[in-house]
Protein backbone atom coordinates (compact mmCIF):
# COMPACT_ATOMS: atom_id res chain seq x y z
CA UNK A 1 0.00 0.00 0.00
CA UNK A 2 1.28 3.46 -0.92
CA UNK A 3 1.25 5.75 2.11
CA UNK A 4 0.86 9.47 1.43
CA UNK A 5 2.17 11.96 3.97
CA UNK A 6 1.02 15.57 3.70
CA UNK A 7 2.77 18.53 5.25
CA UNK A 8 2.29 20.77 7.01
CA UNK A 9 -0.74 19.64 8.98
CA UNK A 10 -2.00 23.21 9.20
CA UNK A 11 -1.02 26.27 7.19
CA UNK A 12 -1.96 29.69 8.61
CA UNK A 13 -1.96 32.35 5.91
CA UNK A 14 -3.64 35.60 4.98
CA UNK A 15 -5.73 36.24 1.87
CA UNK A 16 -3.49 37.15 -1.05
CA UNK A 17 -0.59 35.03 0.20
CA UNK A 18 0.84 31.99 -1.56
CA UNK A 19 0.12 28.52 -0.19
CA UNK A 20 2.44 25.57 -0.81
CA UNK A 21 1.21 22.14 0.24
CA UNK A 22 3.34 19.00 0.09
CA UNK A 23 2.43 15.36 -0.48
CA UNK A 24 5.12 12.69 -0.19
CA UNK A 25 4.57 9.07 -1.19
CA UNK A 26 6.15 6.00 0.40
CA UNK A 27 6.91 4.64 -3.08
CA UNK A 28 6.99 6.07 -6.57
CA UNK A 29 3.55 6.78 -8.02
CA UNK A 30 3.24 5.40 -11.53
CA UNK A 31 2.53 7.83 -14.35
CA UNK A 32 2.07 10.64 -11.82
CA UNK A 33 -1.37 9.28 -10.95
CA UNK A 34 -1.77 11.85 -8.18
CA UNK A 35 -4.89 13.94 -7.54
CA UNK A 36 -5.78 16.78 -5.19
CA UNK A 37 -9.15 17.52 -3.59
CA UNK A 38 -10.49 20.43 -1.58
CA UNK A 39 -12.99 19.91 1.23
CA UNK A 40 -14.94 22.49 3.20
CA UNK A 41 -16.83 21.71 6.43
CA UNK A 42 -20.02 19.75 5.82
CA UNK A 43 -19.32 19.34 2.12
CA UNK A 44 -18.14 16.57 -0.15
CA UNK A 45 -14.61 16.81 -1.52
CA UNK A 46 -14.18 18.88 -4.66
CA UNK A 47 -11.90 17.55 -7.38
CA UNK A 48 -9.06 19.98 -8.24
CA UNK A 49 -6.04 18.37 -9.91
CA UNK A 50 -5.27 15.07 -11.68
CA UNK A 51 -2.16 13.61 -13.25
CA UNK A 52 -0.21 15.66 -10.69
CA UNK A 53 -0.54 18.88 -12.69
CA UNK A 54 -3.73 19.01 -14.79
CA UNK A 55 -6.54 21.19 -13.48
CA UNK A 56 -10.06 19.79 -13.46
CA UNK A 57 -12.75 21.62 -15.40
CA UNK A 58 -13.74 24.94 -13.84
CA UNK A 59 -10.82 25.11 -11.40
CA UNK A 60 -9.23 28.59 -11.28
CA UNK A 61 -5.68 28.91 -12.58
CA UNK A 62 -4.43 30.10 -9.17
CA UNK A 63 -4.41 26.37 -8.31
CA UNK A 64 -1.46 24.46 -9.75
CA UNK A 65 0.06 21.05 -9.14
CA UNK A 66 3.55 19.78 -9.73
CA UNK A 67 5.86 16.90 -8.94
CA UNK A 68 6.62 13.34 -9.90
CA UNK A 69 7.85 10.09 -8.41
CA UNK A 70 7.36 10.48 -4.67
CA UNK A 71 7.17 14.26 -4.17
CA UNK A 72 4.21 16.38 -5.18
CA UNK A 73 3.09 19.94 -4.48
CA UNK A 74 -0.16 21.87 -4.66
CA UNK A 75 0.31 25.63 -4.94
CA UNK A 76 -2.37 28.27 -4.54
CA UNK A 77 -0.80 31.43 -5.96
CA UNK A 78 -2.93 34.04 -4.18
CA UNK A 79 -5.34 32.83 -1.54
CA UNK A 80 -8.91 33.99 -1.79
CA UNK A 81 -11.48 33.76 0.99
CA UNK A 82 -13.10 30.65 -0.51
CA UNK A 83 -9.79 28.76 -0.61
CA UNK A 84 -9.56 28.27 3.15
CA UNK A 85 -10.32 24.57 3.51
CA UNK A 86 -8.73 21.15 3.94
CA UNK A 87 -6.78 19.71 1.00
CA UNK A 88 -6.17 16.01 0.37
CA UNK A 89 -3.84 14.31 -2.06
CA UNK A 90 -4.74 10.87 -3.41
CA UNK A 91 -2.89 8.32 -5.51
CA UNK A 92 -4.75 6.17 -8.02
CA UNK A 93 -1.80 4.44 -9.64
CA UNK A 94 -1.94 1.35 -7.48
CA UNK A 95 -4.44 -0.49 -5.36
CA UNK A 96 -5.69 0.31 -2.85
CA UNK A 97 -6.23 3.95 -3.69
CA UNK A 98 -4.94 5.95 -0.74
CA UNK A 99 -5.35 9.49 0.55
CA UNK A 100 -3.03 11.71 2.52
CA UNK A 101 -4.19 12.79 5.97
CA UNK A 102 -4.95 16.33 4.75
CA UNK A 103 -3.56 19.85 5.14
CA UNK A 104 -5.80 22.51 6.63
CA UNK A 105 -5.34 25.99 5.19
CA UNK A 106 -6.68 28.44 7.75
CA UNK A 107 -6.96 32.20 7.93
CA UNK A 108 -4.15 33.80 9.89
CA UNK B 1 -24.65 17.75 -15.74
CA UNK B 2 -24.10 14.47 -13.96
CA UNK B 3 -25.36 14.23 -10.38
CA UNK B 4 -24.99 11.44 -7.84
CA UNK B 5 -27.80 10.95 -5.33
CA UNK B 6 -27.19 8.56 -2.48
CA UNK B 7 -29.34 7.12 0.26
CA UNK B 8 -29.49 4.43 2.92
CA UNK B 9 -30.08 3.74 6.60
CA UNK B 10 -28.41 6.32 8.83
CA UNK B 11 -28.52 4.50 12.16
CA UNK B 12 -27.38 0.92 12.68
CA UNK B 13 -26.76 -1.35 15.63
CA UNK B 14 -23.48 -3.24 16.03
CA UNK B 15 -23.33 -6.43 13.93
CA UNK B 16 -25.91 -5.17 11.41
CA UNK B 17 -25.22 -4.67 7.70
CA UNK B 18 -24.77 -1.19 6.26
CA UNK B 19 -26.50 -0.75 2.92
CA UNK B 20 -26.20 2.36 0.72
CA UNK B 21 -27.23 3.06 -2.86
CA UNK B 22 -26.01 5.74 -5.28
CA UNK B 23 -28.04 6.71 -8.33
CA UNK B 24 -26.63 8.51 -11.34
CA UNK B 25 -28.62 11.27 -13.02
CA UNK B 26 -27.85 13.41 -16.04
CA UNK B 27 -25.01 11.35 -17.43
CA UNK B 28 -23.92 8.00 -18.76
CA UNK B 29 -23.50 5.10 -16.35
CA UNK B 30 -21.59 2.64 -18.49
CA UNK B 31 -17.85 2.78 -18.95
CA UNK B 32 -16.94 4.43 -15.67
CA UNK B 33 -15.33 3.33 -12.41
CA UNK B 34 -17.66 3.84 -9.43
CA UNK B 35 -16.27 4.15 -5.91
CA UNK B 36 -17.27 4.37 -2.28
CA UNK B 37 -15.24 6.46 0.16
CA UNK B 38 -15.83 7.16 3.84
CA UNK B 39 -14.79 9.78 6.38
CA UNK B 40 -15.05 9.18 10.15
CA UNK B 41 -15.99 12.22 12.23
CA UNK B 42 -13.13 14.71 12.32
CA UNK B 43 -10.84 12.45 10.29
CA UNK B 44 -9.57 12.00 6.74
CA UNK B 45 -10.83 10.10 3.71
CA UNK B 46 -10.66 6.33 3.32
CA UNK B 47 -11.27 4.56 0.02
CA UNK B 48 -13.56 1.54 0.49
CA UNK B 49 -13.65 0.05 -2.99
CA UNK B 50 -14.83 0.31 -6.57
CA UNK B 51 -16.69 -1.41 -9.35
CA UNK B 52 -15.53 -0.95 -12.93
CA UNK B 53 -17.19 -0.76 -16.29
CA UNK B 54 -16.91 -4.52 -16.73
CA UNK B 55 -18.50 -5.28 -13.37
CA UNK B 56 -15.22 -6.18 -11.74
CA UNK B 57 -14.63 -5.07 -8.17
CA UNK B 58 -11.62 -3.95 -6.17
CA UNK B 59 -11.72 -3.48 -2.42
CA UNK B 60 -9.51 -1.97 0.25
CA UNK B 61 -7.79 -4.94 1.93
CA UNK B 62 -8.60 -3.46 5.33
CA UNK B 63 -12.35 -3.92 4.64
CA UNK B 64 -12.37 -6.61 1.97
CA UNK B 65 -13.81 -9.39 4.12
CA UNK B 66 -16.91 -7.30 4.92
CA UNK B 67 -17.53 -5.28 1.72
CA UNK B 68 -19.62 -5.92 -1.36
CA UNK B 69 -20.08 -3.35 -4.13
CA UNK B 70 -22.57 -4.13 -6.86
CA UNK B 71 -24.18 -2.41 -9.84
CA UNK B 72 -27.65 -2.32 -11.33
CA UNK B 73 -27.11 -1.10 -14.88
CA UNK B 74 -30.85 -1.08 -15.60
CA UNK B 75 -31.41 1.49 -12.85
CA UNK B 76 -28.12 3.41 -13.25
CA UNK B 77 -27.28 2.63 -9.65
CA UNK B 78 -24.53 1.04 -7.62
CA UNK B 79 -24.59 -0.10 -4.03
CA UNK B 80 -22.41 -0.70 -0.99
CA UNK B 81 -22.91 -3.34 1.64
CA UNK B 82 -20.70 -3.51 4.72
CA UNK B 83 -21.40 -6.36 7.09
CA UNK B 84 -20.89 -6.76 10.83
CA UNK B 85 -20.58 -3.04 11.51
CA UNK B 86 -19.10 -1.64 14.71
CA UNK B 87 -18.77 1.87 16.11
CA UNK B 88 -15.56 2.20 14.09
CA UNK B 89 -17.68 2.20 10.93
CA UNK B 90 -19.43 5.41 11.96
CA UNK B 91 -18.66 7.87 9.18
CA UNK B 92 -19.93 9.94 6.30
CA UNK B 93 -20.05 7.69 3.26
CA UNK B 94 -19.56 9.15 -0.22
CA UNK B 95 -20.15 7.65 -3.64
CA UNK B 96 -18.05 8.92 -6.54
CA UNK B 97 -17.50 8.49 -10.28
CA UNK B 98 -14.26 8.28 -12.17
CA UNK B 99 -13.18 11.24 -14.25
CA UNK B 100 -13.28 9.56 -17.66
CA UNK B 101 -14.58 6.32 -19.09
CA UNK B 102 -12.58 3.13 -19.39
CA UNK B 103 -9.73 4.45 -17.24
CA UNK B 104 -9.08 3.89 -13.54
CA UNK B 105 -8.53 7.56 -12.88
CA UNK B 106 -9.28 10.08 -10.14
CA UNK B 107 -12.76 10.59 -8.73
CA UNK B 108 -14.19 13.53 -10.61
CA UNK B 109 -17.80 13.59 -9.40
CA UNK B 110 -18.94 13.04 -5.82
CA UNK B 111 -22.25 12.50 -4.09
CA UNK B 112 -23.16 14.72 -1.15
CA UNK B 113 -22.53 12.02 1.42
CA UNK B 114 -24.64 9.96 3.83
CA UNK B 115 -24.01 10.00 7.56
CA UNK B 116 -24.05 6.52 9.08
CA UNK B 117 -23.93 6.07 12.84
CA UNK B 118 -23.42 2.72 14.53
CA UNK B 119 -24.66 2.66 18.10
CA UNK B 120 -26.37 0.23 20.41
PDB file of C-alpha atoms in Angstrom:
ATOM      1  CA  UNK A   1       0.000   0.000   0.000  1.00  0.00           C
ATOM      2  CA  UNK A   2       1.280   3.458  -0.917  1.00  0.00           C
ATOM      3  CA  UNK A   3       1.247   5.747   2.114  1.00  0.00           C
ATOM      4  CA  UNK A   4       0.859   9.474   1.426  1.00  0.00           C
ATOM      5  CA  UNK A   5       2.170  11.960   3.973  1.00  0.00           C
ATOM      6  CA  UNK A   6       1.020  15.566   3.699  1.00  0.00           C
ATOM      7  CA  UNK A   7       2.766  18.533   5.248  1.00  0.00           C
ATOM      8  CA  UNK A   8       2.286  20.766   7.012  1.00  0.00           C
ATOM      9  CA  UNK A   9      -0.744  19.643   8.977  1.00  0.00           C
ATOM     10  CA  UNK A  10      -2.002  23.208   9.201  1.00  0.00           C
ATOM     11  CA  UNK A  11      -1.020  26.267   7.190  1.00  0.00           C
ATOM     12  CA  UNK A  12      -1.962  29.690   8.613  1.00  0.00           C
ATOM     13  CA  UNK A  13      -1.956  32.349   5.911  1.00  0.00           C
ATOM     14  CA  UNK A  14      -3.643  35.600   4.982  1.00  0.00           C
ATOM     15  CA  UNK A  15      -5.733  36.237   1.866  1.00  0.00           C
ATOM     16  CA  UNK A  16      -3.489  37.146  -1.046  1.00  0.00           C
ATOM     17  CA  UNK A  17      -0.589  35.028   0.199  1.00  0.00           C
ATOM     18  CA  UNK A  18       0.839  31.989  -1.564  1.00  0.00           C
ATOM     19  CA  UNK A  19       0.120  28.521  -0.194  1.00  0.00           C
ATOM     20  CA  UNK A  20       2.441  25.574  -0.806  1.00  0.00           C
ATOM     21  CA  UNK A  21       1.213  22.137   0.241  1.00  0.00           C
ATOM     22  CA  UNK A  22       3.344  19.002   0.092  1.00  0.00           C
ATOM     23  CA  UNK A  23       2.426  15.360  -0.483  1.00  0.00           C
ATOM     24  CA  UNK A  24       5.118  12.694  -0.190  1.00  0.00           C
ATOM     25  CA  UNK A  25       4.567   9.067  -1.187  1.00  0.00           C
ATOM     26  CA  UNK A  26       6.147   5.997   0.398  1.00  0.00           C
ATOM     27  CA  UNK A  27       6.906   4.644  -3.083  1.00  0.00           C
ATOM     28  CA  UNK A  28       6.989   6.070  -6.568  1.00  0.00           C
ATOM     29  CA  UNK A  29       3.548   6.783  -8.024  1.00  0.00           C
ATOM     30  CA  UNK A  30       3.245   5.399 -11.526  1.00  0.00           C
ATOM     31  CA  UNK A  31       2.533   7.830 -14.350  1.00  0.00           C
ATOM     32  CA  UNK A  32       2.065  10.641 -11.821  1.00  0.00           C
ATOM     33  CA  UNK A  33      -1.369   9.284 -10.951  1.00  0.00           C
ATOM     34  CA  UNK A  34      -1.773  11.851  -8.181  1.00  0.00           C
ATOM     35  CA  UNK A  35      -4.891  13.943  -7.539  1.00  0.00           C
ATOM     36  CA  UNK A  36      -5.781  16.785  -5.189  1.00  0.00           C
ATOM     37  CA  UNK A  37      -9.155  17.516  -3.595  1.00  0.00           C
ATOM     38  CA  UNK A  38     -10.492  20.427  -1.577  1.00  0.00           C
ATOM     39  CA  UNK A  39     -12.994  19.906   1.228  1.00  0.00           C
ATOM     40  CA  UNK A  40     -14.937  22.490   3.204  1.00  0.00           C
ATOM     41  CA  UNK A  41     -16.829  21.709   6.430  1.00  0.00           C
ATOM     42  CA  UNK A  42     -20.017  19.752   5.824  1.00  0.00           C
ATOM     43  CA  UNK A  43     -19.318  19.340   2.116  1.00  0.00           C
ATOM     44  CA  UNK A  44     -18.142  16.566  -0.150  1.00  0.00           C
ATOM     45  CA  UNK A  45     -14.610  16.811  -1.516  1.00  0.00           C
ATOM     46  CA  UNK A  46     -14.178  18.883  -4.661  1.00  0.00           C
ATOM     47  CA  UNK A  47     -11.897  17.545  -7.384  1.00  0.00           C
ATOM     48  CA  UNK A  48      -9.060  19.977  -8.239  1.00  0.00           C
ATOM     49  CA  UNK A  49      -6.045  18.371  -9.912  1.00  0.00           C
ATOM     50  CA  UNK A  50      -5.271  15.066 -11.682  1.00  0.00           C
ATOM     51  CA  UNK A  51      -2.159  13.609 -13.246  1.00  0.00           C
ATOM     52  CA  UNK A  52      -0.205  15.661 -10.688  1.00  0.00           C
ATOM     53  CA  UNK A  53      -0.540  18.880 -12.690  1.00  0.00           C
ATOM     54  CA  UNK A  54      -3.734  19.015 -14.789  1.00  0.00           C
ATOM     55  CA  UNK A  55      -6.537  21.191 -13.485  1.00  0.00           C
ATOM     56  CA  UNK A  56     -10.063  19.792 -13.457  1.00  0.00           C
ATOM     57  CA  UNK A  57     -12.746  21.622 -15.395  1.00  0.00           C
ATOM     58  CA  UNK A  58     -13.741  24.937 -13.843  1.00  0.00           C
ATOM     59  CA  UNK A  59     -10.823  25.107 -11.400  1.00  0.00           C
ATOM     60  CA  UNK A  60      -9.227  28.589 -11.279  1.00  0.00           C
ATOM     61  CA  UNK A  61      -5.681  28.910 -12.577  1.00  0.00           C
ATOM     62  CA  UNK A  62      -4.429  30.099  -9.175  1.00  0.00           C
ATOM     63  CA  UNK A  63      -4.405  26.373  -8.315  1.00  0.00           C
ATOM     64  CA  UNK A  64      -1.459  24.455  -9.753  1.00  0.00           C
ATOM     65  CA  UNK A  65       0.061  21.052  -9.141  1.00  0.00           C
ATOM     66  CA  UNK A  66       3.546  19.779  -9.734  1.00  0.00           C
ATOM     67  CA  UNK A  67       5.860  16.904  -8.936  1.00  0.00           C
ATOM     68  CA  UNK A  68       6.623  13.339  -9.902  1.00  0.00           C
ATOM     69  CA  UNK A  69       7.851  10.094  -8.411  1.00  0.00           C
ATOM     70  CA  UNK A  70       7.363  10.480  -4.672  1.00  0.00           C
ATOM     71  CA  UNK A  71       7.172  14.260  -4.168  1.00  0.00           C
ATOM     72  CA  UNK A  72       4.207  16.384  -5.177  1.00  0.00           C
ATOM     73  CA  UNK A  73       3.094  19.942  -4.484  1.00  0.00           C
ATOM     74  CA  UNK A  74      -0.163  21.871  -4.663  1.00  0.00           C
ATOM     75  CA  UNK A  75       0.306  25.626  -4.937  1.00  0.00           C
ATOM     76  CA  UNK A  76      -2.369  28.272  -4.543  1.00  0.00           C
ATOM     77  CA  UNK A  77      -0.802  31.427  -5.959  1.00  0.00           C
ATOM     78  CA  UNK A  78      -2.930  34.043  -4.179  1.00  0.00           C
ATOM     79  CA  UNK A  79      -5.337  32.827  -1.539  1.00  0.00           C
ATOM     80  CA  UNK A  80      -8.906  33.988  -1.795  1.00  0.00           C
ATOM     81  CA  UNK A  81     -11.476  33.762   0.990  1.00  0.00           C
ATOM     82  CA  UNK A  82     -13.096  30.654  -0.508  1.00  0.00           C
ATOM     83  CA  UNK A  83      -9.790  28.765  -0.610  1.00  0.00           C
ATOM     84  CA  UNK A  84      -9.558  28.265   3.154  1.00  0.00           C
ATOM     85  CA  UNK A  85     -10.323  24.565   3.514  1.00  0.00           C
ATOM     86  CA  UNK A  86      -8.733  21.147   3.938  1.00  0.00           C
ATOM     87  CA  UNK A  87      -6.780  19.707   1.001  1.00  0.00           C
ATOM     88  CA  UNK A  88      -6.168  16.013   0.373  1.00  0.00           C
ATOM     89  CA  UNK A  89      -3.843  14.306  -2.059  1.00  0.00           C
ATOM     90  CA  UNK A  90      -4.743  10.874  -3.410  1.00  0.00           C
ATOM     91  CA  UNK A  91      -2.889   8.323  -5.511  1.00  0.00           C
ATOM     92  CA  UNK A  92      -4.747   6.174  -8.015  1.00  0.00           C
ATOM     93  CA  UNK A  93      -1.797   4.440  -9.636  1.00  0.00           C
ATOM     94  CA  UNK A  94      -1.936   1.353  -7.476  1.00  0.00           C
ATOM     95  CA  UNK A  95      -4.437  -0.489  -5.363  1.00  0.00           C
ATOM     96  CA  UNK A  96      -5.693   0.315  -2.850  1.00  0.00           C
ATOM     97  CA  UNK A  97      -6.231   3.950  -3.686  1.00  0.00           C
ATOM     98  CA  UNK A  98      -4.937   5.953  -0.743  1.00  0.00           C
ATOM     99  CA  UNK A  99      -5.352   9.490   0.555  1.00  0.00           C
ATOM    100  CA  UNK A 100      -3.029  11.711   2.523  1.00  0.00           C
ATOM    101  CA  UNK A 101      -4.191  12.791   5.968  1.00  0.00           C
ATOM    102  CA  UNK A 102      -4.954  16.325   4.754  1.00  0.00           C
ATOM    103  CA  UNK A 103      -3.565  19.849   5.139  1.00  0.00           C
ATOM    104  CA  UNK A 104      -5.802  22.512   6.634  1.00  0.00           C
ATOM    105  CA  UNK A 105      -5.340  25.990   5.185  1.00  0.00           C
ATOM    106  CA  UNK A 106      -6.679  28.445   7.750  1.00  0.00           C
ATOM    107  CA  UNK A 107      -6.956  32.202   7.928  1.00  0.00           C
ATOM    108  CA  UNK A 108      -4.151  33.797   9.893  1.00  0.00           C
TER     109      UNK A 108
ATOM    110  CA  UNK B   1     -24.653  17.755 -15.736  1.00  0.00           C
ATOM    111  CA  UNK B   2     -24.097  14.474 -13.958  1.00  0.00           C
ATOM    112  CA  UNK B   3     -25.360  14.225 -10.380  1.00  0.00           C
ATOM    113  CA  UNK B   4     -24.986  11.437  -7.836  1.00  0.00           C
ATOM    114  CA  UNK B   5     -27.796  10.945  -5.334  1.00  0.00           C
ATOM    115  CA  UNK B   6     -27.188   8.565  -2.479  1.00  0.00           C
ATOM    116  CA  UNK B   7     -29.343   7.119   0.262  1.00  0.00           C
ATOM    117  CA  UNK B   8     -29.492   4.427   2.923  1.00  0.00           C
ATOM    118  CA  UNK B   9     -30.085   3.745   6.597  1.00  0.00           C
ATOM    119  CA  UNK B  10     -28.410   6.318   8.831  1.00  0.00           C
ATOM    120  CA  UNK B  11     -28.524   4.497  12.164  1.00  0.00           C
ATOM    121  CA  UNK B  12     -27.384   0.918  12.681  1.00  0.00           C
ATOM    122  CA  UNK B  13     -26.764  -1.352  15.626  1.00  0.00           C
ATOM    123  CA  UNK B  14     -23.484  -3.236  16.029  1.00  0.00           C
ATOM    124  CA  UNK B  15     -23.325  -6.435  13.927  1.00  0.00           C
ATOM    125  CA  UNK B  16     -25.906  -5.167  11.407  1.00  0.00           C
ATOM    126  CA  UNK B  17     -25.215  -4.667   7.699  1.00  0.00           C
ATOM    127  CA  UNK B  18     -24.766  -1.188   6.259  1.00  0.00           C
ATOM    128  CA  UNK B  19     -26.502  -0.749   2.917  1.00  0.00           C
ATOM    129  CA  UNK B  20     -26.205   2.360   0.719  1.00  0.00           C
ATOM    130  CA  UNK B  21     -27.228   3.060  -2.863  1.00  0.00           C
ATOM    131  CA  UNK B  22     -26.012   5.736  -5.277  1.00  0.00           C
ATOM    132  CA  UNK B  23     -28.039   6.706  -8.332  1.00  0.00           C
ATOM    133  CA  UNK B  24     -26.633   8.513 -11.344  1.00  0.00           C
ATOM    134  CA  UNK B  25     -28.625  11.273 -13.024  1.00  0.00           C
ATOM    135  CA  UNK B  26     -27.847  13.415 -16.043  1.00  0.00           C
ATOM    136  CA  UNK B  27     -25.007  11.346 -17.430  1.00  0.00           C
ATOM    137  CA  UNK B  28     -23.921   8.002 -18.758  1.00  0.00           C
ATOM    138  CA  UNK B  29     -23.502   5.103 -16.348  1.00  0.00           C
ATOM    139  CA  UNK B  30     -21.588   2.645 -18.491  1.00  0.00           C
ATOM    140  CA  UNK B  31     -17.846   2.781 -18.945  1.00  0.00           C
ATOM    141  CA  UNK B  32     -16.936   4.434 -15.668  1.00  0.00           C
ATOM    142  CA  UNK B  33     -15.332   3.328 -12.414  1.00  0.00           C
ATOM    143  CA  UNK B  34     -17.662   3.838  -9.432  1.00  0.00           C
ATOM    144  CA  UNK B  35     -16.267   4.149  -5.913  1.00  0.00           C
ATOM    145  CA  UNK B  36     -17.268   4.371  -2.278  1.00  0.00           C
ATOM    146  CA  UNK B  37     -15.238   6.462   0.164  1.00  0.00           C
ATOM    147  CA  UNK B  38     -15.834   7.160   3.843  1.00  0.00           C
ATOM    148  CA  UNK B  39     -14.792   9.781   6.381  1.00  0.00           C
ATOM    149  CA  UNK B  40     -15.050   9.177  10.151  1.00  0.00           C
ATOM    150  CA  UNK B  41     -15.987  12.221  12.227  1.00  0.00           C
ATOM    151  CA  UNK B  42     -13.125  14.710  12.315  1.00  0.00           C
ATOM    152  CA  UNK B  43     -10.838  12.446  10.292  1.00  0.00           C
ATOM    153  CA  UNK B  44      -9.574  11.998   6.739  1.00  0.00           C
ATOM    154  CA  UNK B  45     -10.831  10.102   3.706  1.00  0.00           C
ATOM    155  CA  UNK B  46     -10.656   6.326   3.318  1.00  0.00           C
ATOM    156  CA  UNK B  47     -11.272   4.559   0.015  1.00  0.00           C
ATOM    157  CA  UNK B  48     -13.560   1.540   0.488  1.00  0.00           C
ATOM    158  CA  UNK B  49     -13.650   0.048  -2.987  1.00  0.00           C
ATOM    159  CA  UNK B  50     -14.832   0.310  -6.571  1.00  0.00           C
ATOM    160  CA  UNK B  51     -16.689  -1.405  -9.348  1.00  0.00           C
ATOM    161  CA  UNK B  52     -15.534  -0.946 -12.927  1.00  0.00           C
ATOM    162  CA  UNK B  53     -17.186  -0.763 -16.295  1.00  0.00           C
ATOM    163  CA  UNK B  54     -16.908  -4.519 -16.731  1.00  0.00           C
ATOM    164  CA  UNK B  55     -18.499  -5.281 -13.372  1.00  0.00           C
ATOM    165  CA  UNK B  56     -15.218  -6.179 -11.740  1.00  0.00           C
ATOM    166  CA  UNK B  57     -14.630  -5.073  -8.166  1.00  0.00           C
ATOM    167  CA  UNK B  58     -11.624  -3.951  -6.175  1.00  0.00           C
ATOM    168  CA  UNK B  59     -11.717  -3.477  -2.420  1.00  0.00           C
ATOM    169  CA  UNK B  60      -9.510  -1.965   0.248  1.00  0.00           C
ATOM    170  CA  UNK B  61      -7.794  -4.943   1.926  1.00  0.00           C
ATOM    171  CA  UNK B  62      -8.604  -3.463   5.330  1.00  0.00           C
ATOM    172  CA  UNK B  63     -12.348  -3.917   4.641  1.00  0.00           C
ATOM    173  CA  UNK B  64     -12.372  -6.612   1.972  1.00  0.00           C
ATOM    174  CA  UNK B  65     -13.813  -9.393   4.125  1.00  0.00           C
ATOM    175  CA  UNK B  66     -16.909  -7.298   4.920  1.00  0.00           C
ATOM    176  CA  UNK B  67     -17.531  -5.282   1.721  1.00  0.00           C
ATOM    177  CA  UNK B  68     -19.621  -5.921  -1.358  1.00  0.00           C
ATOM    178  CA  UNK B  69     -20.078  -3.347  -4.126  1.00  0.00           C
ATOM    179  CA  UNK B  70     -22.566  -4.131  -6.864  1.00  0.00           C
ATOM    180  CA  UNK B  71     -24.181  -2.414  -9.837  1.00  0.00           C
ATOM    181  CA  UNK B  72     -27.647  -2.320 -11.327  1.00  0.00           C
ATOM    182  CA  UNK B  73     -27.115  -1.095 -14.879  1.00  0.00           C
ATOM    183  CA  UNK B  74     -30.852  -1.077 -15.599  1.00  0.00           C
ATOM    184  CA  UNK B  75     -31.409   1.488 -12.847  1.00  0.00           C
ATOM    185  CA  UNK B  76     -28.117   3.415 -13.251  1.00  0.00           C
ATOM    186  CA  UNK B  77     -27.276   2.628  -9.645  1.00  0.00           C
ATOM    187  CA  UNK B  78     -24.530   1.040  -7.623  1.00  0.00           C
ATOM    188  CA  UNK B  79     -24.591  -0.103  -4.027  1.00  0.00           C
ATOM    189  CA  UNK B  80     -22.408  -0.701  -0.987  1.00  0.00           C
ATOM    190  CA  UNK B  81     -22.908  -3.343   1.645  1.00  0.00           C
ATOM    191  CA  UNK B  82     -20.696  -3.506   4.723  1.00  0.00           C
ATOM    192  CA  UNK B  83     -21.402  -6.364   7.085  1.00  0.00           C
ATOM    193  CA  UNK B  84     -20.888  -6.765  10.833  1.00  0.00           C
ATOM    194  CA  UNK B  85     -20.576  -3.045  11.508  1.00  0.00           C
ATOM    195  CA  UNK B  86     -19.098  -1.641  14.708  1.00  0.00           C
ATOM    196  CA  UNK B  87     -18.774   1.870  16.113  1.00  0.00           C
ATOM    197  CA  UNK B  88     -15.557   2.202  14.095  1.00  0.00           C
ATOM    198  CA  UNK B  89     -17.676   2.195  10.929  1.00  0.00           C
ATOM    199  CA  UNK B  90     -19.433   5.406  11.965  1.00  0.00           C
ATOM    200  CA  UNK B  91     -18.656   7.872   9.183  1.00  0.00           C
ATOM    201  CA  UNK B  92     -19.932   9.944   6.298  1.00  0.00           C
ATOM    202  CA  UNK B  93     -20.049   7.685   3.258  1.00  0.00           C
ATOM    203  CA  UNK B  94     -19.559   9.149  -0.223  1.00  0.00           C
ATOM    204  CA  UNK B  95     -20.155   7.654  -3.642  1.00  0.00           C
ATOM    205  CA  UNK B  96     -18.051   8.916  -6.544  1.00  0.00           C
ATOM    206  CA  UNK B  97     -17.504   8.493 -10.275  1.00  0.00           C
ATOM    207  CA  UNK B  98     -14.264   8.282 -12.169  1.00  0.00           C
ATOM    208  CA  UNK B  99     -13.179  11.236 -14.249  1.00  0.00           C
ATOM    209  CA  UNK B 100     -13.284   9.561 -17.655  1.00  0.00           C
ATOM    210  CA  UNK B 101     -14.578   6.325 -19.086  1.00  0.00           C
ATOM    211  CA  UNK B 102     -12.584   3.131 -19.395  1.00  0.00           C
ATOM    212  CA  UNK B 103      -9.729   4.448 -17.241  1.00  0.00           C
ATOM    213  CA  UNK B 104      -9.080   3.889 -13.544  1.00  0.00           C
ATOM    214  CA  UNK B 105      -8.535   7.559 -12.878  1.00  0.00           C
ATOM    215  CA  UNK B 106      -9.280  10.082 -10.139  1.00  0.00           C
ATOM    216  CA  UNK B 107     -12.761  10.589  -8.726  1.00  0.00           C
ATOM    217  CA  UNK B 108     -14.188  13.529 -10.607  1.00  0.00           C
ATOM    218  CA  UNK B 109     -17.800  13.593  -9.403  1.00  0.00           C
ATOM    219  CA  UNK B 110     -18.941  13.039  -5.824  1.00  0.00           C
ATOM    220  CA  UNK B 111     -22.247  12.499  -4.090  1.00  0.00           C
ATOM    221  CA  UNK B 112     -23.164  14.716  -1.153  1.00  0.00           C
ATOM    222  CA  UNK B 113     -22.531  12.017   1.425  1.00  0.00           C
ATOM    223  CA  UNK B 114     -24.638   9.963   3.826  1.00  0.00           C
ATOM    224  CA  UNK B 115     -24.008   9.995   7.561  1.00  0.00           C
ATOM    225  CA  UNK B 116     -24.045   6.522   9.076  1.00  0.00           C
ATOM    226  CA  UNK B 117     -23.934   6.073  12.839  1.00  0.00           C
ATOM    227  CA  UNK B 118     -23.418   2.717  14.535  1.00  0.00           C
ATOM    228  CA  UNK B 119     -24.663   2.664  18.105  1.00  0.00           C
ATOM    229  CA  UNK B 120     -26.369   0.231  20.410  1.00  0.00           C
TER     230      UNK B 120
END
